[in-house]
């Protein structure tokens, strides 16, 4: 159902830079379909969580204002190379996706 | 005959309202996350959106940097980078001042998550991108104006 997402995590000094690309249409629920004239129903990611070695570092709530196929980058202190970063999202229809990557 | 028809219509209207309410109520429990600020994300005015995230009386702060292009050709994809150098930053919220639905996202940090976030947002028209930062129970804000030539909401 949900397409894979890409995560890249790398150390920069004592901080870990995590970058992530997700695949999602991110419909706001306001856009009109050019062909039918009807409103395209809302379909967007509502919650994103990220953890390092199982400890949650980021918990985000999103509306439809995030662009299609979302990009997200954040920074974490206290992690080291070899640790596992896991990112998970859930959308307003209950779909979800999880991916993980090792910090390099 | 007419009275009966009226009653039937009335009944149908009431049933419709109930089913809409149920559907709206059911949206929330479908995911097992911490929660979703439904009132805030569905708020159509800036005041309601800022109020829902506790930002009504946020103080302007020079310790927040909002990086965004001066001119965005395509409002559907506006890169935004927010860095808070306020010690103990707990959360960063992104608000599009003139978007149809102003509240865009809220990021909460824990366990070493830093006060930094970079993402891409939609903007309906030329306006300010507002960053609301919460640190130690206090709210701070900063903004950056982005000129949008093609809107990214609806259209």
Short mmCIF file of C-alpha atoms in Angstrom, two decimals:
data_model
loop_
_atom_site.label_atom_id
_atom_site.label_comp_id
_atom_site.label_asym_id
_atom_site.label_seq_id
_atom_site.Cartn_x
_atom_site.Cartn_y
_atom_site.Cartn_z
CA UNK A 1 0.00 0.00 0.00
CA UNK A 2 2.46 2.55 1.17
CA UNK A 3 5.61 2.99 -0.85
CA UNK A 4 9.00 2.77 0.86
CA UNK A 5 10.58 5.83 2.43
CA UNK A 6 14.21 6.77 2.37
CA UNK A 7 16.21 7.65 5.45
CA UNK A 8 19.77 8.87 5.64
CA UNK A 9 21.45 9.46 8.99
CA UNK A 10 24.99 10.70 9.36
CA UNK A 11 27.17 12.07 12.13
CA UNK A 12 28.35 15.67 11.95
CA UNK A 13 30.51 16.34 14.99
CA UNK A 14 28.50 15.28 18.03
CA UNK A 15 25.17 15.73 16.26
CA UNK A 16 23.35 13.26 14.05
CA UNK A 17 21.69 14.66 10.94
CA UNK A 18 18.68 12.64 9.90
CA UNK A 19 17.04 13.21 6.52
CA UNK A 20 13.95 11.43 5.36
CA UNK A 21 11.81 11.34 2.24
CA UNK A 22 8.33 9.85 2.43
CA UNK A 23 5.87 8.97 -0.30
CA UNK A 24 2.44 10.38 0.31
CA UNK A 25 -0.15 12.37 -1.72
CA UNK A 26 -0.79 14.82 1.19
CA UNK A 27 -4.25 15.93 0.05
CA UNK A 28 -5.51 18.85 2.13
CA UNK A 29 -9.18 18.13 1.55
CA UNK A 30 -9.58 21.60 -0.02
CA UNK A 31 -8.31 20.92 -3.55
CA UNK A 32 -10.86 20.49 -6.33
CA UNK A 33 -10.56 17.81 -8.96
CA UNK A 34 -10.23 19.57 -12.33
CA UNK A 35 -12.19 16.86 -14.14
CA UNK A 36 -15.11 16.15 -11.83
CA UNK A 37 -15.24 19.50 -10.00
CA UNK A 38 -15.64 17.61 -6.71
CA UNK A 39 -13.43 18.18 -3.71
CA UNK A 40 -10.60 15.67 -3.35
CA UNK A 41 -10.99 14.19 0.13
CA UNK A 42 -8.31 14.86 2.73
CA UNK A 43 -5.59 12.25 2.79
CA UNK A 44 -2.49 13.32 4.63
CA UNK A 45 -0.01 12.16 7.23
CA UNK A 46 -1.14 13.12 10.73
CA UNK A 47 1.62 11.78 12.97
CA UNK A 48 5.32 11.10 12.53
CA UNK A 49 7.56 9.67 15.20
CA UNK A 50 11.28 9.06 15.14
CA UNK A 51 13.39 7.10 17.57
CA UNK A 52 17.05 6.26 18.03
CA UNK A 53 17.71 2.77 19.44
CA UNK A 54 14.08 2.62 20.52
CA UNK A 55 14.10 5.95 22.40
CA UNK A 56 11.73 8.53 20.92
CA UNK A 57 13.45 11.73 19.81
CA UNK A 58 10.76 13.36 17.69
CA UNK A 59 6.98 13.29 17.74
CA UNK A 60 5.32 15.40 15.08
CA UNK A 61 1.72 16.25 14.20
CA UNK A 62 1.08 17.25 10.62
CA UNK A 63 -1.78 18.83 8.73
CA UNK A 64 -2.31 18.92 4.98
CA UNK A 65 0.00 21.95 4.74
CA UNK A 66 3.08 19.78 4.36
CA UNK A 67 4.02 19.30 0.71
CA UNK A 68 3.33 16.16 -1.29
CA UNK A 69 5.95 13.44 -0.82
CA UNK A 70 7.18 15.05 2.40
CA UNK A 71 10.79 15.81 3.20
CA UNK A 72 11.82 15.95 6.83
CA UNK A 73 15.20 16.63 8.40
CA UNK A 74 16.05 16.89 12.08
CA UNK A 75 19.05 16.67 14.40
CA UNK A 76 19.74 14.50 17.40
CA UNK A 77 22.42 14.72 20.06
CA UNK A 78 23.68 11.75 22.04
CA UNK A 79 23.53 9.17 19.27
CA UNK A 80 26.55 7.52 17.67
CA UNK A 81 27.49 5.80 14.43
CA UNK A 82 25.93 2.36 14.20
CA UNK A 83 22.79 3.32 16.15
CA UNK A 84 19.46 2.60 14.52
CA UNK A 85 17.10 5.42 13.54
CA UNK A 86 13.49 4.41 13.05
CA UNK A 87 10.83 6.67 11.51
CA UNK A 88 7.15 5.88 11.44
CA UNK A 89 4.15 7.74 10.05
CA UNK A 90 0.39 7.29 10.20
CA UNK A 91 -2.15 9.06 7.98
CA UNK A 92 -5.76 10.09 8.50
CA UNK A 93 -6.98 6.88 6.81
CA UNK A 94 -5.03 4.68 9.21
CA UNK A 95 -2.30 3.71 6.74
CA UNK A 96 1.17 3.64 8.19
CA UNK A 97 4.74 3.04 7.17
CA UNK A 98 7.97 2.41 9.04
CA UNK A 99 11.57 2.46 7.93
CA UNK A 100 14.88 2.33 9.70
CA UNK A 101 18.51 3.09 8.93
CA UNK A 102 21.85 2.83 10.66
CA UNK A 103 23.72 6.05 11.49
CA UNK A 104 26.89 6.29 9.41
CA UNK B 1 -49.82 13.40 3.00
CA UNK B 2 -47.85 16.60 3.12
CA UNK B 3 -47.28 16.30 6.85
CA UNK B 4 -46.01 12.76 6.46
CA UNK B 5 -43.59 13.82 3.75
CA UNK B 6 -42.32 16.62 5.98
CA UNK B 7 -41.73 14.23 8.86
CA UNK B 8 -39.85 11.82 6.65
CA UNK B 9 -37.61 14.60 5.39
CA UNK B 10 -37.00 15.82 8.93
CA UNK B 11 -36.08 12.32 10.06
CA UNK B 12 -33.70 11.85 7.17
CA UNK B 13 -32.01 15.17 7.92
CA UNK B 14 -31.45 14.27 11.55
CA UNK B 15 -30.07 10.84 10.70
CA UNK B 16 -27.69 12.43 8.22
CA UNK B 17 -26.35 14.80 10.84
CA UNK B 18 -25.76 11.94 13.26
CA UNK B 19 -23.85 9.87 10.74
CA UNK B 20 -21.63 12.84 9.88
CA UNK B 21 -20.90 13.35 13.57
CA UNK B 22 -20.06 9.68 14.00
CA UNK B 23 -17.76 9.72 11.00
CA UNK B 24 -15.96 12.80 12.36
CA UNK B 25 -15.67 11.18 15.78
CA UNK B 26 -14.30 7.99 14.31
CA UNK B 27 -11.46 9.72 12.50
CA UNK B 28 -9.41 10.02 15.63
CA UNK B 29 -9.15 6.57 17.23
CA UNK B 30 -7.90 4.94 14.01
CA UNK B 31 -4.28 5.58 14.95
CA UNK B 32 -2.47 4.72 18.13
CA UNK B 33 -0.22 7.76 18.35
CA UNK B 34 -0.05 10.40 21.04
CA UNK B 35 -2.85 12.35 19.41
CA UNK B 36 -3.64 14.91 16.79
CA UNK B 37 -4.61 18.50 17.43
CA UNK B 38 -7.83 18.23 15.41
CA UNK B 39 -9.19 21.62 16.47
CA UNK B 40 -5.92 23.34 15.59
CA UNK B 41 -5.38 21.66 12.25
CA UNK B 42 -8.96 22.30 11.18
CA UNK B 43 -8.99 25.89 12.37
CA UNK B 44 -9.44 28.28 9.45
CA UNK B 45 -8.21 31.45 11.10
CA UNK B 46 -4.78 32.38 12.35
CA UNK B 47 -5.97 33.25 15.88
CA UNK B 48 -7.61 29.86 16.36
CA UNK B 49 -4.58 28.03 15.04
CA UNK B 50 -2.14 29.95 17.23
CA UNK B 51 -4.42 29.60 20.25
CA UNK B 52 -4.68 25.83 19.83
CA UNK B 53 -0.92 25.47 20.14
CA UNK B 54 -0.61 27.93 23.01
CA UNK B 55 0.94 30.68 20.90
CA UNK B 56 -1.53 33.55 21.32
CA UNK B 57 0.83 35.58 23.49
CA UNK B 58 4.17 34.34 22.20
CA UNK B 59 7.04 36.80 22.47
CA UNK B 60 9.06 37.60 19.35
CA UNK B 61 12.55 36.15 19.65
CA UNK B 62 15.76 36.73 17.74
CA UNK B 63 17.04 33.31 18.74
CA UNK B 64 14.82 31.58 16.22
CA UNK B 65 15.95 31.43 12.63
CA UNK B 66 13.39 30.83 9.91
CA UNK B 67 15.00 30.05 6.59
CA UNK B 68 12.75 30.14 3.56
CA UNK B 69 13.06 31.54 0.05
CA UNK B 70 12.21 35.25 -0.45
CA UNK B 71 10.20 34.31 -3.51
CA UNK B 72 8.63 30.90 -4.02
CA UNK B 73 7.61 30.25 -7.61
CA UNK B 74 5.55 27.26 -6.61
CA UNK B 75 3.55 27.57 -3.41
CA UNK B 76 3.00 23.81 -3.31
CA UNK B 77 6.62 23.22 -2.36
CA UNK B 78 8.26 25.85 -0.16
CA UNK B 79 11.39 24.65 1.65
CA UNK B 80 11.46 25.87 5.25
CA UNK B 81 14.22 25.39 7.80
CA UNK B 82 13.73 26.42 11.42
CA UNK B 83 16.50 26.51 13.99
CA UNK B 84 15.88 27.47 17.60
CA UNK B 85 18.92 28.32 19.66
CA UNK B 86 16.76 28.81 22.76
CA UNK B 87 18.02 26.41 25.44
CA UNK B 88 15.66 23.55 26.20
CA UNK B 89 13.49 23.88 23.11
CA UNK B 90 10.61 21.43 23.51
CA UNK B 91 8.69 21.99 20.33
CA UNK B 92 8.56 23.89 17.05
CA UNK B 93 5.31 24.62 15.24
CA UNK B 94 5.05 25.91 11.66
CA UNK B 95 2.14 28.20 10.76
CA UNK B 96 1.31 29.66 7.34
CA UNK B 97 -0.22 33.08 8.08
CA UNK B 98 -2.64 33.23 5.15
CA UNK B 99 -3.14 29.54 4.43
CA UNK B 100 -6.72 28.27 4.33
CA UNK B 101 -5.70 26.00 7.21
CA UNK B 102 -2.93 27.98 8.95
CA UNK B 103 -1.50 25.30 11.26
CA UNK B 104 0.90 23.20 9.21
CA UNK B 105 2.88 21.08 11.65
CA UNK B 106 4.03 20.70 15.24
CA UNK B 107 7.30 18.95 16.11
CA UNK B 108 7.96 17.81 19.68
CA UNK B 109 11.50 16.91 20.69
CA UNK B 110 12.74 14.56 23.40
CA UNK B 111 15.79 12.47 24.35
CA UNK B 112 18.37 14.59 22.55
CA UNK B 113 16.21 15.75 19.64
CA UNK B 114 17.52 19.23 18.77
CA UNK B 115 15.55 22.41 18.12
CA UNK B 116 15.91 22.13 14.38
CA UNK B 117 13.60 21.03 11.65
CA UNK B 118 13.68 21.25 7.88
CA UNK B 119 10.75 20.37 5.65
CA UNK B 120 8.69 21.54 2.69
CA UNK B 121 5.33 23.22 3.10
CA UNK B 122 2.44 24.49 0.99
CA UNK B 123 1.53 28.19 0.93
CA UNK B 124 -1.68 29.56 -0.49
CA UNK B 125 -0.47 33.12 -1.06
CA UNK B 126 2.25 35.60 -0.18
CA UNK B 127 2.47 35.80 3.60
CA UNK B 128 4.61 35.11 6.63
CA UNK B 129 5.79 31.70 7.70
CA UNK B 130 5.55 31.78 11.48
CA UNK B 131 7.67 29.56 13.69
CA UNK B 132 6.38 29.08 17.22
CA UNK B 133 8.91 27.67 19.65
CA UNK B 134 8.14 26.43 23.14
CA UNK B 135 10.92 26.17 25.67
CA UNK B 136 10.58 25.73 29.43
CA UNK B 137 6.84 26.41 29.33
CA UNK B 138 7.23 29.72 27.47
CA UNK B 139 6.29 30.48 23.88
CA UNK B 140 8.44 32.41 21.39
CA UNK B 141 7.92 33.21 17.76
CA UNK B 142 9.67 34.45 14.65
CA UNK B 143 8.58 34.85 11.05
CA UNK B 144 9.81 35.23 7.51
CA UNK B 145 7.87 36.58 4.58
CA UNK B 146 7.64 34.44 1.46
CA UNK B 147 6.29 35.83 -1.81
CA UNK B 148 4.32 33.20 -3.62
CA UNK B 149 3.68 33.50 -7.36
CA UNK B 150 1.57 30.34 -7.77
CA UNK B 151 -0.50 29.24 -4.77
CA UNK B 152 -0.22 25.69 -3.49
CA UNK B 153 -3.53 25.26 -1.73
CA UNK B 154 -6.59 24.42 -3.75
CA UNK B 155 -6.38 26.45 -6.97
#
